[in-house]
mmCIF file of C-alpha atoms and ligand atoms in Angstrom:
data_model
loop_
_atom_site.group_PDB
_atom_site.id
_atom_site.type_symbol
_atom_site.label_atom_id
_atom_site.label_comp_id
_atom_site.label_asym_id
_atom_site.label_seq_id
_atom_site.Cartn_x
_atom_site.Cartn_y
_atom_site.Cartn_z
ATOM 1 C CA GLY E 1 -39.933 0.291 -86.033
ATOM 2 C CA GLY E 2 -41.201 -3.299 -83.633
ATOM 3 C CA ASP E 3 -37.575 -4.342 -84.587
ATOM 4 C CA ALA E 4 -36.091 -0.979 -82.776
ATOM 5 C CA ASP E 5 -38.274 -1.490 -80.759
ATOM 6 C CA GLY E 6 -37.911 -4.872 -79.261
ATOM 7 C CA ASP E 7 -34.174 -4.481 -79.163
ATOM 8 C CA HIS E 8 -35.120 -1.579 -76.696
ATOM 9 C CA VAL E 9 -37.217 -3.808 -74.838
ATOM 10 C CA ALA E 10 -35.141 -6.583 -74.633
ATOM 11 C CA PHE E 11 -31.374 -3.973 -74.117
ATOM 12 C CA TYR E 12 -34.146 -2.618 -71.039
ATOM 13 C CA SER E 13 -34.441 -5.850 -69.291
ATOM 14 C CA GLN E 14 -30.785 -7.496 -69.625
ATOM 15 C CA ASP E 15 -29.868 -4.345 -67.652
ATOM 16 C CA MET E 16 -32.424 -4.751 -65.159
ATOM 17 C CA ASN E 17 -31.183 -8.025 -64.666
ATOM 18 C CA GLN E 18 -27.358 -7.056 -64.250
ATOM 19 C CA GLY E 19 -28.603 -4.712 -61.372
ATOM 20 C CA MET E 20 -31.125 -7.666 -59.799
ATOM 21 C CA GLN E 21 -27.954 -10.224 -60.250
ATOM 22 C CA GLU E 22 -25.527 -7.319 -58.825
ATOM 23 C CA ARG E 23 -27.837 -7.035 -55.768
ATOM 24 C CA MET E 24 -28.184 -10.365 -54.981
ATOM 25 C CA ARG E 25 -24.287 -10.473 -55.577
ATOM 26 C CA ILE E 26 -23.832 -7.862 -52.489
ATOM 27 C CA GLU E 27 -26.392 -9.968 -50.616
ATOM 28 C CA SER E 28 -24.383 -12.918 -50.463
ATOM 29 C CA GLY E 29 -21.292 -10.988 -50.537
ATOM 30 C CA LEU E 30 -22.548 -8.996 -47.321
ATOM 31 C CA ARG E 31 -24.326 -12.415 -45.844
ATOM 32 C CA HIS E 32 -20.608 -13.938 -46.119
ATOM 33 C CA ALA E 33 -18.634 -10.566 -44.581
ATOM 34 C CA LEU E 34 -21.472 -11.233 -41.516
ATOM 35 C CA GLY E 35 -19.786 -14.378 -41.059
ATOM 36 C CA ASN E 36 -16.557 -14.172 -41.561
ATOM 37 C CA GLY E 37 -15.123 -11.161 -39.480
ATOM 38 C CA GLN E 38 -14.990 -9.210 -43.335
ATOM 39 C CA LEU E 39 -17.098 -6.109 -40.545
ATOM 40 C CA LEU E 40 -14.997 -3.240 -38.960
ATOM 41 C CA LEU E 41 -16.111 -0.045 -37.486
ATOM 42 C CA HIS E 42 -14.516 3.300 -37.481
ATOM 43 C CA TYR E 43 -15.312 5.880 -35.147
ATOM 44 C CA GLN E 44 -15.685 10.032 -35.579
ATOM 45 C CA PRO E 45 -14.938 11.857 -32.942
ATOM 46 C CA LYS E 46 -17.583 13.921 -31.821
ATOM 47 C CA PHE E 47 -16.369 17.483 -29.519
ATOM 48 C CA SER E 48 -17.667 19.950 -27.268
ATOM 49 C CA ILE E 49 -17.893 23.274 -28.783
ATOM 50 C CA ALA E 50 -17.282 24.528 -25.255
ATOM 51 C CA SER E 51 -14.105 22.189 -23.759
ATOM 52 C CA GLY E 52 -13.212 21.129 -27.436
ATOM 53 C CA LYS E 53 -13.024 17.327 -25.890
ATOM 54 C CA ILE E 54 -14.429 14.058 -27.751
ATOM 55 C CA ILE E 55 -17.027 13.834 -25.851
ATOM 56 C CA GLY E 56 -17.862 10.535 -27.832
ATOM 57 C CA ALA E 57 -17.595 8.656 -31.215
ATOM 58 C CA GLU E 58 -19.929 7.643 -34.236
ATOM 59 C CA ALA E 59 -19.148 4.063 -34.862
ATOM 60 C CA LEU E 60 -19.545 3.750 -38.904
ATOM 61 C CA VAL E 61 -19.554 0.233 -40.716
ATOM 62 C CA ARG E 62 -16.784 -0.616 -43.186
ATOM 63 C CA TRP E 63 -16.941 -3.641 -45.034
ATOM 64 C CA LEU E 64 -13.435 -4.999 -45.889
ATOM 65 C CA HIS E 65 -13.917 -7.028 -48.772
ATOM 66 C CA PRO E 66 -10.787 -9.386 -50.264
ATOM 67 C CA GLU E 67 -10.816 -7.953 -53.735
ATOM 68 C CA ARG E 68 -12.185 -4.124 -53.756
ATOM 69 C CA GLY E 69 -11.196 -3.289 -50.620
ATOM 70 C CA LEU E 70 -12.999 -1.169 -47.946
ATOM 71 C CA VAL E 71 -16.248 -0.836 -48.533
ATOM 72 C CA PRO E 72 -18.099 2.886 -48.053
ATOM 73 C CA PRO E 73 -21.577 1.521 -45.973
ATOM 74 C CA ALA E 74 -23.617 3.962 -48.688
ATOM 75 C CA GLU E 75 -22.827 0.530 -51.460
ATOM 76 C CA PHE E 76 -24.179 -1.919 -48.838
ATOM 77 C CA ILE E 77 -26.797 -0.404 -46.251
ATOM 78 C CA PRO E 78 -29.299 0.745 -48.733
ATOM 79 C CA LEU E 79 -29.274 -2.636 -50.330
ATOM 80 C CA ALA E 80 -29.321 -4.221 -46.373
ATOM 81 C CA GLU E 81 -32.237 -1.860 -45.500
ATOM 82 C CA ALA E 82 -34.149 -3.668 -48.583
ATOM 83 C CA THR E 83 -33.625 -7.199 -47.716
ATOM 84 C CA GLY E 84 -34.261 -6.503 -43.675
ATOM 85 C CA LEU E 85 -30.067 -8.315 -43.704
ATOM 86 C CA VAL E 86 -29.630 -4.635 -41.748
ATOM 87 C CA VAL E 87 -30.991 -6.401 -38.735
ATOM 88 C CA GLN E 88 -28.522 -9.190 -38.766
ATOM 89 C CA VAL E 89 -25.235 -5.999 -40.038
ATOM 90 C CA GLY E 90 -26.995 -3.739 -36.861
ATOM 91 C CA GLU E 91 -26.300 -6.928 -33.931
ATOM 92 C CA TRP E 92 -22.967 -7.133 -35.646
ATOM 93 C CA VAL E 93 -21.855 -3.596 -34.822
ATOM 94 C CA LEU E 94 -24.040 -3.322 -31.267
ATOM 95 C CA GLU E 95 -22.276 -6.385 -30.083
ATOM 96 C CA ALA E 96 -18.492 -5.128 -32.173
ATOM 97 C CA ALA E 97 -18.785 -0.760 -30.420
ATOM 98 C CA CYS E 98 -19.896 -2.282 -26.793
ATOM 99 C CA ALA E 99 -17.073 -4.852 -26.792
ATOM 100 C CA GLN E 100 -15.221 -2.155 -27.616
ATOM 101 C CA ALA E 101 -15.961 0.340 -25.449
ATOM 102 C CA GLN E 102 -15.490 -2.779 -22.567
ATOM 103 C CA GLN E 103 -12.111 -2.417 -24.070
ATOM 104 C CA TRP E 104 -11.145 1.371 -23.866
ATOM 105 C CA LYS E 105 -13.270 1.563 -20.561
ATOM 106 C CA GLN E 106 -10.627 -1.121 -19.121
ATOM 107 C CA ALA E 107 -7.821 0.219 -20.676
ATOM 108 C CA GLY E 108 -8.510 3.277 -18.316
ATOM 109 C CA LEU E 109 -9.331 5.312 -20.855
ATOM 110 C CA PRO E 110 -11.861 8.926 -20.305
ATOM 111 C CA PRO E 111 -15.486 7.896 -20.718
ATOM 112 C CA ILE E 112 -17.273 8.961 -23.804
ATOM 113 C CA ARG E 113 -20.550 7.575 -25.473
ATOM 114 C CA LEU E 114 -20.209 5.750 -28.332
ATOM 115 C CA ALA E 115 -23.533 5.952 -30.734
ATOM 116 C CA VAL E 116 -24.107 3.233 -33.162
ATOM 117 C CA ASN E 117 -26.912 3.843 -36.230
ATOM 118 C CA VAL E 118 -29.841 1.468 -35.790
ATOM 119 C CA SER E 119 -32.350 1.907 -39.090
ATOM 120 C CA ALA E 120 -35.865 1.626 -38.673
ATOM 121 C CA ARG E 121 -35.912 -1.979 -39.378
ATOM 122 C CA GLU E 122 -33.797 -2.786 -36.805
ATOM 123 C CA PHE E 123 -35.982 -0.422 -34.161
ATOM 124 C CA THR E 124 -38.643 -3.349 -32.874
ATOM 125 C CA SER E 125 -39.838 -3.967 -29.323
ATOM 126 C CA ALA E 126 -36.649 -6.490 -29.694
ATOM 127 C CA LEU E 127 -34.195 -4.074 -29.403
ATOM 128 C CA PRO E 128 -34.366 -2.672 -25.775
ATOM 129 C CA GLY E 129 -33.392 -6.586 -24.163
ATOM 130 C CA ARG E 130 -31.102 -6.771 -27.068
ATOM 131 C CA VAL E 131 -29.422 -3.871 -25.932
ATOM 132 C CA GLN E 132 -30.129 -4.362 -22.114
ATOM 133 C CA GLU E 133 -28.701 -7.953 -22.489
ATOM 134 C CA THR E 134 -25.231 -6.514 -24.892
ATOM 135 C CA LEU E 135 -24.113 -3.988 -21.984
ATOM 136 C CA VAL E 136 -24.743 -6.922 -19.056
ATOM 137 C CA ARG E 137 -22.372 -9.239 -21.039
ATOM 138 C CA TYR E 138 -20.316 -6.500 -21.219
ATOM 139 C CA GLU E 139 -20.044 -5.239 -17.990
ATOM 140 C CA LEU E 140 -20.656 -1.439 -19.666
ATOM 141 C CA GLU E 141 -22.900 1.899 -17.874
ATOM 142 C CA PRO E 142 -25.264 2.899 -20.409
ATOM 143 C CA THR E 143 -23.785 5.838 -20.253
ATOM 144 C CA TRP E 144 -21.775 4.744 -22.774
ATOM 145 C CA LEU E 145 -23.696 4.359 -25.659
ATOM 146 C CA GLU E 146 -25.930 6.149 -27.667
ATOM 147 C CA LEU E 147 -28.526 5.165 -30.530
ATOM 148 C CA GLU E 148 -28.939 7.322 -33.415
ATOM 149 C CA ILE E 149 -32.555 6.576 -35.016
ATOM 150 C CA THR E 150 -33.542 8.742 -38.042
ATOM 151 C CA GLU E 151 -36.529 10.890 -38.860
ATOM 152 C CA SER E 152 -38.170 7.496 -41.354
ATOM 153 C CA THR E 153 -38.015 5.793 -37.876
ATOM 154 C CA LEU E 154 -40.469 7.894 -36.285
ATOM 155 C CA MET E 155 -43.052 8.034 -39.218
ATOM 156 C CA HIS E 156 -44.337 4.461 -39.180
ATOM 157 C CA ASN E 157 -46.230 4.049 -36.041
ATOM 158 C CA ILE E 158 -45.338 6.805 -33.511
ATOM 159 C CA ASP E 159 -47.616 5.161 -29.748
ATOM 160 C CA ARG E 160 -44.922 2.124 -30.620
ATOM 161 C CA VAL E 161 -42.510 4.052 -31.776
ATOM 162 C CA ILE E 162 -42.422 5.845 -28.381
ATOM 163 C CA GLY E 163 -43.334 3.089 -26.176
ATOM 164 C CA ILE E 164 -39.953 1.581 -27.298
ATOM 165 C CA MET E 165 -37.671 4.734 -27.449
ATOM 166 C CA ASP E 166 -39.123 4.430 -23.693
ATOM 167 C CA ARG E 167 -37.244 1.476 -22.571
ATOM 168 C CA ILE E 168 -34.599 2.189 -24.006
ATOM 169 C CA THR E 169 -34.011 5.279 -22.270
ATOM 170 C CA ALA E 170 -35.892 4.431 -19.351
ATOM 171 C CA LEU E 171 -31.997 1.840 -19.163
ATOM 172 C CA GLY E 172 -29.961 4.928 -19.294
ATOM 173 C CA VAL E 173 -29.299 5.399 -22.992
ATOM 174 C CA THR E 174 -29.817 7.916 -24.907
ATOM 175 C CA LEU E 175 -31.266 8.620 -28.185
ATOM 176 C CA SER E 176 -30.026 10.981 -30.623
ATOM 177 C CA LEU E 177 -32.328 12.120 -34.138
ATOM 178 C CA ASP E 178 -29.682 11.948 -36.832
ATOM 179 C CA ASP E 179 -30.134 13.676 -40.320
ATOM 180 C CA PHE E 180 -32.937 16.275 -38.093
ATOM 181 C CA GLY E 181 -34.674 18.538 -41.190
ATOM 182 C CA THR E 182 -34.307 15.627 -44.089
ATOM 183 C CA GLY E 183 -37.401 13.948 -43.291
ATOM 184 C CA TYR E 184 -40.957 14.807 -42.506
ATOM 185 C CA SER E 185 -41.576 14.437 -39.033
ATOM 186 C CA SER E 186 -43.829 17.244 -37.437
ATOM 187 C CA LEU E 187 -42.694 19.264 -34.805
ATOM 188 C CA SER E 188 -46.091 18.662 -32.628
ATOM 189 C CA TYR E 189 -44.510 14.854 -32.682
ATOM 190 C CA LEU E 190 -41.243 16.397 -31.720
ATOM 191 C CA LYS E 191 -41.940 17.217 -28.526
ATOM 192 C CA ARG E 192 -42.823 13.517 -27.375
ATOM 193 C CA PHE E 193 -40.381 11.811 -28.081
ATOM 194 C CA PRO E 194 -37.461 11.449 -25.490
ATOM 195 C CA ILE E 195 -34.876 12.444 -27.450
ATOM 196 C CA ASP E 196 -31.863 13.113 -25.880
ATOM 197 C CA THR E 197 -29.946 15.346 -28.255
ATOM 198 C CA LEU E 198 -30.831 16.177 -32.040
ATOM 199 C CA LYS E 199 -28.803 16.261 -35.179
ATOM 200 C CA ILE E 200 -28.255 18.740 -37.937
ATOM 201 C CA ASP E 201 -27.450 17.122 -41.111
ATOM 202 C CA ARG E 202 -24.770 17.684 -43.200
ATOM 203 C CA SER E 203 -27.058 19.391 -46.439
ATOM 204 C CA PHE E 204 -27.779 22.413 -43.710
ATOM 205 C CA THR E 205 -23.703 22.525 -42.331
ATOM 206 C CA THR E 206 -22.748 22.806 -45.914
ATOM 207 C CA GLY E 207 -23.994 25.421 -46.802
ATOM 208 C CA ILE E 208 -22.794 27.753 -43.196
ATOM 209 C CA PRO E 209 -21.884 31.007 -43.993
ATOM 210 C CA SER E 210 -22.725 31.661 -47.264
ATOM 211 C CA ASP E 211 -26.336 29.711 -47.479
ATOM 212 C CA ALA E 212 -28.402 32.009 -45.423
ATOM 213 C CA ASN E 213 -31.623 28.968 -45.967
ATOM 214 C CA ASP E 214 -29.141 27.316 -44.880
ATOM 215 C CA CYS E 215 -27.674 29.168 -41.448
ATOM 216 C CA ALA E 216 -31.449 30.131 -40.654
ATOM 217 C CA ILE E 217 -32.366 25.965 -41.152
ATOM 218 C CA ALA E 218 -29.604 25.639 -38.707
ATOM 219 C CA SER E 219 -30.308 27.903 -36.256
ATOM 220 C CA THR E 220 -33.996 27.028 -36.414
ATOM 221 C CA ILE E 221 -32.897 23.345 -35.383
ATOM 222 C CA ILE E 222 -30.153 24.790 -32.701
ATOM 223 C CA SER E 223 -33.211 26.580 -30.934
ATOM 224 C CA ILE E 224 -35.665 23.929 -31.026
ATOM 225 C CA ALA E 225 -33.151 22.049 -29.213
ATOM 226 C CA GLN E 226 -32.787 24.905 -26.032
ATOM 227 C CA GLN E 227 -36.471 25.150 -26.278
ATOM 228 C CA LEU E 228 -37.042 21.763 -25.917
ATOM 229 C CA LYS E 229 -34.179 21.314 -23.853
ATOM 230 C CA HIS E 230 -32.178 18.905 -25.694
ATOM 231 C CA LYS E 231 -28.580 18.444 -27.069
ATOM 232 C CA VAL E 232 -28.151 19.670 -30.750
ATOM 233 C CA ILE E 233 -24.474 18.554 -32.628
ATOM 234 C CA ALA E 234 -23.915 19.304 -35.474
ATOM 235 C CA GLU E 235 -22.232 16.999 -38.444
ATOM 236 C CA GLY E 236 -20.192 17.523 -41.408
ATOM 237 C CA VAL E 237 -18.514 20.071 -40.171
ATOM 238 C CA GLU E 238 -15.227 20.777 -42.509
ATOM 239 C CA THR E 239 -14.579 24.678 -41.984
ATOM 240 C CA VAL E 240 -13.450 26.924 -39.124
ATOM 241 C CA GLU E 241 -16.514 29.553 -40.792
ATOM 242 C CA GLN E 242 -18.573 26.371 -40.204
ATOM 243 C CA LEU E 243 -17.801 26.389 -36.029
ATOM 244 C CA ALA E 244 -17.452 29.614 -35.633
ATOM 245 C CA PHE E 245 -21.274 30.385 -37.342
ATOM 246 C CA LEU E 246 -22.413 27.073 -34.946
ATOM 247 C CA LYS E 247 -20.583 28.203 -32.040
ATOM 248 C CA SER E 248 -22.155 31.317 -31.525
ATOM 249 C CA SER E 249 -25.601 30.158 -32.354
ATOM 250 C CA GLY E 250 -25.564 28.126 -29.581
ATOM 251 C CA CYS E 251 -24.655 24.596 -30.701
ATOM 252 C CA ASP E 252 -23.430 22.457 -27.779
ATOM 253 C CA GLU E 253 -21.189 19.789 -30.489
ATOM 254 C CA VAL E 254 -19.328 19.329 -33.525
ATOM 255 C CA GLN E 255 -18.548 16.715 -35.723
ATOM 256 C CA GLY E 256 -16.574 16.767 -39.344
ATOM 257 C CA TYR E 257 -13.558 16.318 -41.182
ATOM 258 C CA LEU E 258 -12.454 19.725 -39.839
ATOM 259 C CA PHE E 259 -11.758 18.013 -36.341
ATOM 260 C CA ALA E 260 -11.275 13.785 -37.604
ATOM 261 C CA ARG E 261 -12.001 11.708 -40.077
ATOM 262 C CA PRO E 262 -14.348 8.194 -39.087
ATOM 263 C CA LEU E 263 -11.051 6.780 -37.841
ATOM 264 C CA THR E 264 -9.775 3.315 -37.048
ATOM 265 C CA ALA E 265 -9.892 2.119 -33.696
ATOM 266 C CA GLU E 266 -5.868 2.006 -32.679
ATOM 267 C CA ALA E 267 -5.910 5.817 -34.913
ATOM 268 C CA PHE E 268 -9.265 7.180 -32.159
ATOM 269 C CA GLU E 269 -7.746 5.335 -29.014
ATOM 270 C CA GLN E 270 -4.481 8.341 -29.942
ATOM 271 C CA ALA E 271 -6.938 10.889 -30.895
ATOM 272 C CA LEU E 272 -8.086 10.369 -27.126
ATOM 273 C CA ARG E 273 -5.380 9.881 -24.791
ATOM 274 C CA GLU E 274 -4.100 12.772 -26.528
ATOM 275 C CA ASN E 275 -7.298 15.068 -26.804
ATOM 276 C CA TRP E 276 -8.172 14.680 -23.313
ATOM 277 C CA GLN E 277 -3.824 15.248 -21.895
ATOM 278 C CA GLN E 278 -4.030 19.156 -23.833
HETATM 279 P P1 C2E Q 1 -24.948 9.155 -41.523
HETATM 280 O O1 C2E Q 1 -25.162 8.368 -39.531
HETATM 281 O O2 C2E Q 1 -25.492 10.362 -41.646
HETATM 282 O O3 C2E Q 1 -22.928 9.145 -40.935
HETATM 283 C C1 C2E Q 1 -22.842 10.627 -41.110
HETATM 284 C C2 C2E Q 1 -21.193 9.865 -42.596
HETATM 285 O O4 C2E Q 1 -20.810 11.459 -43.283
HETATM 286 C C3 C2E Q 1 -20.609 9.204 -42.661
HETATM 287 O O5 C2E Q 1 -20.015 8.763 -43.844
HETATM 288 C C4 C2E Q 1 -19.352 9.898 -42.334
HETATM 289 O O6 C2E Q 1 -17.768 9.549 -42.745
HETATM 290 C C5 C2E Q 1 -19.501 10.980 -43.004
HETATM 291 N N1 C2E Q 1 -19.147 12.358 -42.777
HETATM 292 C C6 C2E Q 1 -18.800 13.014 -40.776
HETATM 293 N N2 C2E Q 1 -18.342 13.804 -41.467
HETATM 294 C C7 C2E Q 1 -17.904 14.448 -42.499
HETATM 295 C C8 C2E Q 1 -17.371 15.845 -43.301
HETATM 296 O O7 C2E Q 1 -16.783 16.732 -42.576
HETATM 297 N N3 C2E Q 1 -17.379 15.632 -44.370
HETATM 298 C C9 C2E Q 1 -18.283 14.720 -45.702
HETATM 299 N N4 C2E Q 1 -18.375 15.175 -46.725
HETATM 300 N N5 C2E Q 1 -18.795 13.737 -44.066
HETATM 301 C C10 C2E Q 1 -18.555 13.655 -43.687
HETATM 302 P P2 C2E Q 1 -20.483 6.981 -44.343
HETATM 303 O O8 C2E Q 1 -19.334 6.425 -42.521
HETATM 304 O O9 C2E Q 1 -20.358 6.716 -45.190
HETATM 305 O O10 C2E Q 1 -21.676 6.409 -43.251
HETATM 306 C C11 C2E Q 1 -22.946 6.796 -44.487
HETATM 307 C C12 C2E Q 1 -23.789 6.760 -43.831
HETATM 308 O O11 C2E Q 1 -23.964 4.951 -43.822
HETATM 309 C C13 C2E Q 1 -24.359 7.138 -42.258
HETATM 310 O O12 C2E Q 1 -24.285 8.521 -41.966
HETATM 311 C C14 C2E Q 1 -25.415 6.065 -41.817
HETATM 312 O O13 C2E Q 1 -26.953 6.299 -42.483
HETATM 313 C C15 C2E Q 1 -25.002 4.545 -42.912
HETATM 314 N N6 C2E Q 1 -24.720 3.815 -41.572
HETATM 315 C C16 C2E Q 1 -23.166 3.915 -41.066
HETATM 316 N N7 C2E Q 1 -22.911 3.035 -40.660
HETATM 317 C C17 C2E Q 1 -23.821 2.157 -39.970
HETATM 318 C C18 C2E Q 1 -24.713 1.197 -39.271
HETATM 319 O O14 C2E Q 1 -23.629 0.844 -38.318
HETATM 320 N N8 C2E Q 1 -25.825 0.710 -39.502
HETATM 321 C C19 C2E Q 1 -26.587 1.588 -40.374
HETATM 322 N N9 C2E Q 1 -27.732 1.025 -39.717
HETATM 323 N N10 C2E Q 1 -25.887 2.799 -40.607
HETATM 324 C C20 C2E Q 1 -25.334 3.059 -40.695
HETATM 325 CA CA1 CA Q 2 -25.283 8.497 -37.857
HETATM 326 CA CA1 CA Q 3 -26.469 11.990 -42.710
HETATM 327 CA CA1 CA Q 4 -26.370 11.758 -39.535
#
């Protein structure tokens, strides 16, 4: 009766309270992490299918927590997006990726493109200026940098978003459309976006070659990209069968555990040297 319901409510709100406390703990921890050098980047190579060469890398953020060890972004980026802290995380990531690119450039490594993930909340009119200022400060050609944006970024205010995209691409920095096919972007908008590359989401790559729908979606994305004169990359490639399908379908680039996991800066540098000596 009433007692049981009361207990139920009390139990529930205590549960919610714990969830909130957990979120606040992570948020204050992340603020502390930003100020105390606990964030780091790993780099996952991107390969040209035609040449087999590493043509770039995706910078992926990690949090080296003093007690919890290496915390993956799935455990703090969604929260950072909800609280707005992702803007500061994004500033740190851009800075760190450009610093690393400068170091590799000065070490005489082959020129590659480093891709940085940008969340919708970072995609403001302040972004192009910040990108330009950062490139200048690190004496980097814009061809070293790419921004990966997701479809949700494009859903807000199309004209405003296109204005920001145009200012970024005018710098010579390329844009790729991440997790393509998982959102709701209309194909009629797609042609208006100054996008360099479409990125096939891992959820589709995973089903290749056994799932006929995933194969159809992947090859359709490839053909849309070709017709719109965009490059196309598949993420999450784990098997030689997936690679064979993507290659025969005309995909340009691949990224995934079949080739390399996200690597520390040192391991990526070594992989890049070896790959270019082959
Ligand atoms: P994403 O942008 O879709 O990044 C690809 C994720 O797939 C990475 O996970 C990567 O490690 C993983 N992955 C790559 N190849 C394979 C594969 O062959 N198999 C499997 N199972 N997984 C693969 P990660 O590093 O945990 O990042 C997760 C997500 O966190 C990213 O998804 C991205 O949305 C977000 N993220 C990471 N770094 C940043 C960042 O600096 N800023 C922002 N805003 N988001 C970030
Ligand atoms: Ca990405
Ligand atoms: Ca994805
Ligand atoms: Ca992705």
